[in-house]
Amino acid sequence: MPFPLDRPRRLRRSAGLRRLTRETRLSTDQLVYPLFVAPGRNQQQEIASMPGQYRWSVDTAVSEAEDAAQLGIPAVLLFGLPEEKDPQGTGAYDASGIVQQAARAIKRSVPDLVVIADTCVCEYTSHGHCGVISESGNPDVENDATLELLARTAVSQADSGVDVIAPSDMMDGRVAAIRHALDERGFAGLPIISYAAKYASAFYGPFREAADSAPQFGDRRTYQMDPPNVREALREIALDLEEGADAVMVKPALAYLDVIRAARDRFDAPLAAYNVSGEYAMVKAAARNGWLDERRVVTEILTGIVRAGADIVITYHAKDIARWLRD
Ligand code: PBG
């Protein structure tokens, strides 16, 4: 029996060798931590399907943002639960709306933390869709009327001091509309990270409970992408970049690692991936049952997302990972 000449196992012999030859490195610098902000004071209400995640009031959201910054996490992503919803989603662009208040308070307390605003209206509309529903009886979201609403929302978020606008609605032409409105209002320097390839996914279930944003009728399949498609994702990303997006996102992450890889290979813009609520819930449920080792599984998942090509990872595990990477 000849001995094998090539022995990949040589470089796996010790923890030190494995560290030296590691091809993918996960870093706290890549993390974005999502926060749900709700009305009230001194509130921290756990989200049932997302153990360890909460609806914060503005004051507790500030403490949580301070905590994240302390752990070295560079950015938070804000979602708002308004006091009241209406068919037009006017709460999205209210100067004293929930995200606007939270952004002001967080920037005051932790000025160096990057505050990203999710720009969408589904948390603010009574029907739960990501745009305007026509009164003519067509139960679909009206694209161009929604663009005005999104542009207005982005400008109001910019006014409140956010550092990044992140449109998540999937209307055609929204990046151009938002870019134009921001430029006109003196925010030419404010970056846009667009949810460019956002799929109509069942993995958003827990988020919709958290944000109370489930559509009251129909679903989002006429605006979010069809899961089997990858060429279409590249087309969406190309369009968003042409329209002025500074960075782009693929969402969800785990069932779409090939989309992340294809996007990385094709485009040079910074690429974000959203490790969404359902992906978080699955890990938490299994870990709580003692079926999986949470730390190892989360590290493996996040490393996989980065290995697939993501530069930035939006994840509810952010604080845990930051702690694990530090300890
Ligand atoms: C708003 C929005 C959603 C998510 C992020 N922004 C929900 C949706 O599109 O229904 C989902 C995030 C998650 O599941 O963690 N449009």
XYZ file of C-alpha atoms and ligand atoms in Angstrom:
343
model
C 0.000 0.000 0.000
C 1.603 3.329 -1.034
C 1.319 6.120 1.517
C -0.722 9.125 0.394
C 1.618 11.978 -0.555
C -0.881 14.760 -0.232
C -2.138 14.925 3.324
C -4.596 17.761 3.972
C -4.903 16.511 7.545
C -1.407 17.891 8.332
C -2.834 21.386 8.533
C -5.689 20.325 10.795
C -3.503 18.837 13.503
C -3.840 21.582 16.063
C -6.093 24.474 16.931
C -3.217 26.836 16.086
C -2.716 25.384 12.604
C -6.427 25.469 11.974
C -6.537 29.102 13.007
C -3.617 29.983 10.751
C -5.079 28.319 7.671
C -8.669 29.417 8.115
C -10.065 30.870 4.876
C -13.077 32.715 6.247
C -13.011 34.949 9.277
C -16.112 36.143 11.004
C -15.745 39.529 12.656
C -17.921 41.688 14.871
C -17.208 44.481 12.351
C -19.571 42.754 9.914
C -22.619 42.674 12.158
C -25.849 44.631 12.083
C -28.249 44.179 15.007
C -31.992 44.692 14.314
C -34.156 46.406 16.947
C -37.964 46.630 17.153
C -39.092 49.876 18.739
C -42.593 50.302 20.174
C -44.439 53.064 22.073
C -44.242 53.423 25.832
C -41.568 53.881 28.456
C -39.355 51.414 30.204
C -40.716 48.525 28.107
C -38.914 45.349 27.107
C -41.414 42.823 25.848
C -40.101 39.482 24.624
C -41.241 38.313 21.191
C -42.676 34.811 21.669
C -41.358 33.300 18.434
C -37.959 35.023 18.795
C -36.628 34.163 22.268
C -34.051 36.721 23.363
C -35.473 39.434 21.066
C -37.714 42.181 22.369
C -39.960 45.047 21.500
C -38.186 47.994 23.069
C -39.539 51.377 24.000
C -37.369 54.307 22.890
C -35.565 54.568 26.246
C -34.761 50.845 26.526
C -33.822 50.745 22.825
C -31.195 53.361 23.634
C -29.736 51.164 26.409
C -29.761 48.166 24.099
C -28.006 50.181 21.378
C -25.405 51.285 23.951
C -24.887 47.628 24.885
C -24.433 46.636 21.250
C -21.927 49.454 20.727
C -20.049 48.358 23.867
C -19.726 44.896 22.360
C -18.190 46.451 19.239
C -21.196 45.986 16.945
C -20.971 48.811 14.387
C -24.636 49.169 13.405
C -28.271 48.724 14.378
C -31.271 48.419 12.040
C -34.490 50.029 13.277
C -38.051 48.787 12.816
C -41.016 50.664 14.269
C -44.355 49.662 15.711
C -46.519 52.776 15.544
C -49.250 53.699 18.034
C -51.797 53.571 15.223
C -51.932 52.241 11.693
C -53.882 53.626 8.741
C -54.394 52.589 5.091
C -51.722 55.045 3.871
C -49.132 54.166 6.494
C -48.692 57.821 7.459
C -46.872 56.792 10.656
C -43.875 55.876 8.497
C -43.082 59.520 7.698
C -44.326 61.196 10.870
C -41.565 63.544 12.097
C -42.260 62.280 15.613
C -42.870 58.685 14.509
C -41.442 55.813 16.481
C -38.350 55.183 14.332
C -37.661 58.909 14.075
C -37.793 59.259 17.869
C -35.596 56.206 18.388
C -33.062 57.377 15.803
C -32.743 60.793 17.462
C -32.365 59.282 20.914
C -29.828 56.651 19.847
C -27.725 59.129 17.869
C -27.720 61.472 20.863
C -26.501 58.765 23.202
C -24.175 56.736 20.913
C -23.220 59.061 18.051
C -20.707 56.642 16.514
C -23.143 53.752 16.197
C -24.419 53.482 12.617
C -28.202 53.751 12.655
C -29.884 52.139 9.664
C -33.583 52.758 9.060
C -35.648 50.060 7.403
C -37.662 52.053 4.896
C -41.010 50.390 4.278
C -44.635 50.997 5.161
C -45.908 47.515 6.065
C -45.471 48.161 9.789
C -47.596 51.319 9.449
C -50.417 50.296 7.104
C -53.648 48.874 8.521
C -53.746 46.320 5.663
C -50.126 45.275 6.311
C -48.911 45.615 2.714
C -45.673 47.370 1.761
C -47.389 50.151 -0.183
C -50.544 51.876 -1.330
C -53.623 49.778 -2.100
C -55.767 51.444 -4.731
C -59.339 52.308 -3.931
C -60.439 51.080 -7.352
C -60.799 47.562 -5.996
C -57.536 46.212 -7.388
C -56.139 44.387 -4.372
C -52.523 44.864 -5.468
C -49.977 47.370 -4.249
C -49.708 50.397 -6.540
C -46.101 50.794 -7.523
C -45.720 54.453 -8.443
C -47.983 55.875 -5.748
C -45.908 53.921 -3.231
C -42.675 55.522 -4.471
C -43.814 58.912 -3.182
C -44.600 57.428 0.205
C -41.214 55.733 0.409
C -39.343 58.873 -0.641
C -41.193 60.853 1.989
C -40.428 58.220 4.614
C -36.731 58.191 3.704
C -36.492 61.992 3.932
C -38.193 61.990 7.325
C -35.814 59.262 8.558
C -32.883 61.298 7.219
C -34.197 64.360 9.061
C -34.193 62.349 12.278
C -30.476 61.661 11.885
C -30.199 58.089 10.607
C -26.939 57.161 8.861
C -28.303 54.777 6.233
C -31.602 54.299 4.401
C -32.547 50.663 3.726
C -35.621 50.309 1.491
C -37.218 46.860 1.962
C -40.446 47.239 -0.022
C -39.404 45.794 -3.436
C -41.288 48.367 -5.540
C -39.744 49.011 -8.968
C -37.790 52.261 -9.099
C -37.735 52.925 -5.344
C -33.995 53.447 -5.098
C -34.042 56.144 -7.787
C -37.075 57.819 -6.183
C -35.482 57.784 -2.729
C -32.065 58.901 -4.033
C -33.669 61.811 -5.876
C -35.707 62.916 -2.851
C -32.705 62.679 -0.513
C -30.482 64.634 -2.911
C -33.092 67.371 -3.272
C -33.389 67.745 0.481
C -29.678 68.098 1.144
C -28.935 64.458 1.943
C -26.755 63.683 -1.088
C -24.172 62.157 1.247
C -26.550 59.690 2.902
C -25.993 56.090 1.725
C -28.661 53.613 0.635
C -28.373 49.879 1.326
C -31.203 48.383 -0.672
C -32.917 45.096 -0.002
C -32.290 44.367 -3.678
C -33.000 40.640 -3.827
C -35.712 40.120 -1.272
C -37.711 36.944 -1.669
C -41.349 36.236 -0.786
C -40.260 33.948 2.040
C -42.015 31.962 4.740
C -38.988 32.672 6.938
C -40.354 36.150 7.780
C -43.115 34.636 9.931
C -41.708 35.547 13.362
C -40.814 39.064 12.191
C -44.405 39.682 11.206
C -45.492 38.685 14.685
C -42.831 40.968 16.162
C -43.732 43.937 13.964
C -47.437 43.115 13.712
C -47.059 43.516 9.946
C -48.668 40.432 8.401
C -50.719 41.335 5.314
C -54.430 41.336 6.197
C -55.306 39.866 2.798
C -53.300 38.209 0.037
C -49.543 37.951 0.281
C -46.410 39.740 -0.949
C -45.754 37.600 -4.010
C -46.541 40.351 -6.514
C -43.703 42.489 -5.206
C -41.201 40.271 -3.381
C -39.227 37.797 -5.500
C -40.166 34.245 -6.403
C -37.851 31.890 -4.429
C -36.762 29.709 -7.385
C -35.157 32.638 -9.253
C -31.510 33.642 -9.216
C -30.992 35.415 -12.572
C -33.825 37.704 -11.614
C -31.980 38.541 -8.391
C -28.970 39.674 -10.402
C -31.249 41.847 -12.510
C -32.803 43.406 -9.395
C -29.341 44.090 -7.951
C -28.091 45.623 -11.210
C -31.136 47.903 -11.322
C -30.707 49.054 -7.728
C -27.022 49.818 -8.310
C -27.846 51.755 -11.488
C -30.448 53.704 -9.544
C -27.871 54.696 -6.951
C -27.774 52.037 -4.235
C -24.426 52.127 -2.416
C -24.680 48.575 -1.107
C -27.149 45.770 -1.768
C -28.719 42.955 0.176
C -29.885 39.397 -0.326
C -32.648 38.207 1.980
C -33.189 35.643 3.504
C -29.686 34.173 3.782
C -29.683 30.426 4.394
C -31.867 29.135 1.592
C -30.223 31.712 -0.724
C -26.483 31.182 -0.264
C -26.165 30.585 -4.015
C -27.738 33.985 -4.647
C -25.220 35.590 -2.288
C -22.387 33.845 -4.138
C -23.726 34.829 -7.570
C -24.130 38.449 -6.447
C -20.620 38.545 -4.992
C -19.135 37.157 -8.209
C -20.987 39.628 -10.410
C -20.912 42.906 -8.468
C -18.282 44.840 -6.535
C -20.596 46.834 -4.260
C -20.668 45.849 -0.577
C -23.056 42.951 -0.127
C -25.243 42.387 2.902
C -27.167 39.236 3.793
C -30.122 39.158 6.187
C -30.184 36.155 8.521
C -33.921 36.553 9.050
C -36.352 35.948 11.901
C -37.378 32.407 10.884
C -33.745 31.356 10.611
C -33.169 32.688 14.116
C -36.327 31.031 15.472
C -35.339 27.596 14.148
C -31.950 27.716 15.860
C -33.432 29.002 19.122
C -36.135 26.337 19.187
C -33.675 23.521 18.593
C -31.174 24.915 21.102
C -33.882 25.272 23.756
C -34.741 21.617 23.303
C -31.110 20.670 23.715
C -31.054 19.365 20.134
C -28.285 21.647 18.868
C -25.284 23.403 20.368
C -26.345 27.017 19.861
C -22.913 28.611 19.899
C -21.416 26.186 17.413
C -24.438 26.220 15.120
C -24.718 30.005 15.044
C -20.991 30.374 14.385
C -21.208 27.825 11.574
C -24.246 29.506 10.011
C -22.757 33.002 10.127
C -19.422 31.763 8.798
C -21.286 30.053 5.955
C -23.053 33.287 5.041
C -19.719 35.132 4.972
C -18.047 32.301 3.030
C -20.846 32.540 0.448
C -19.762 36.143 -0.130
C -21.543 38.470 2.285
C -19.548 41.427 3.650
C -22.244 42.463 6.112
C -24.566 40.167 8.063
C -27.780 41.426 9.607
C -28.609 39.044 12.432
C -30.577 38.762 15.670
C -27.647 36.716 16.997
C -25.385 39.790 16.766
C -24.848 40.350 20.484
C -24.192 36.657 21.155
C -21.662 36.400 18.339
C -19.929 39.591 19.419
C -19.593 38.110 22.920
C -18.338 34.750 21.639
C -15.781 36.410 19.363
C -14.534 38.461 22.303
C -14.367 35.697 24.925
C -40.470 44.919 5.923
C -39.500 43.878 6.342
C -39.706 42.517 6.609
C -38.499 42.010 7.084
C -37.581 43.052 7.055
N -38.223 44.198 6.572
C -40.946 41.692 6.566
C -41.607 41.391 5.299
O -41.160 41.735 4.200
O -42.683 40.811 5.415
C -38.244 40.606 7.556
C -37.115 40.419 8.486
C -37.080 39.119 9.216
O -37.859 38.191 8.966
O -36.226 39.026 10.107
N -40.921 44.861 4.629
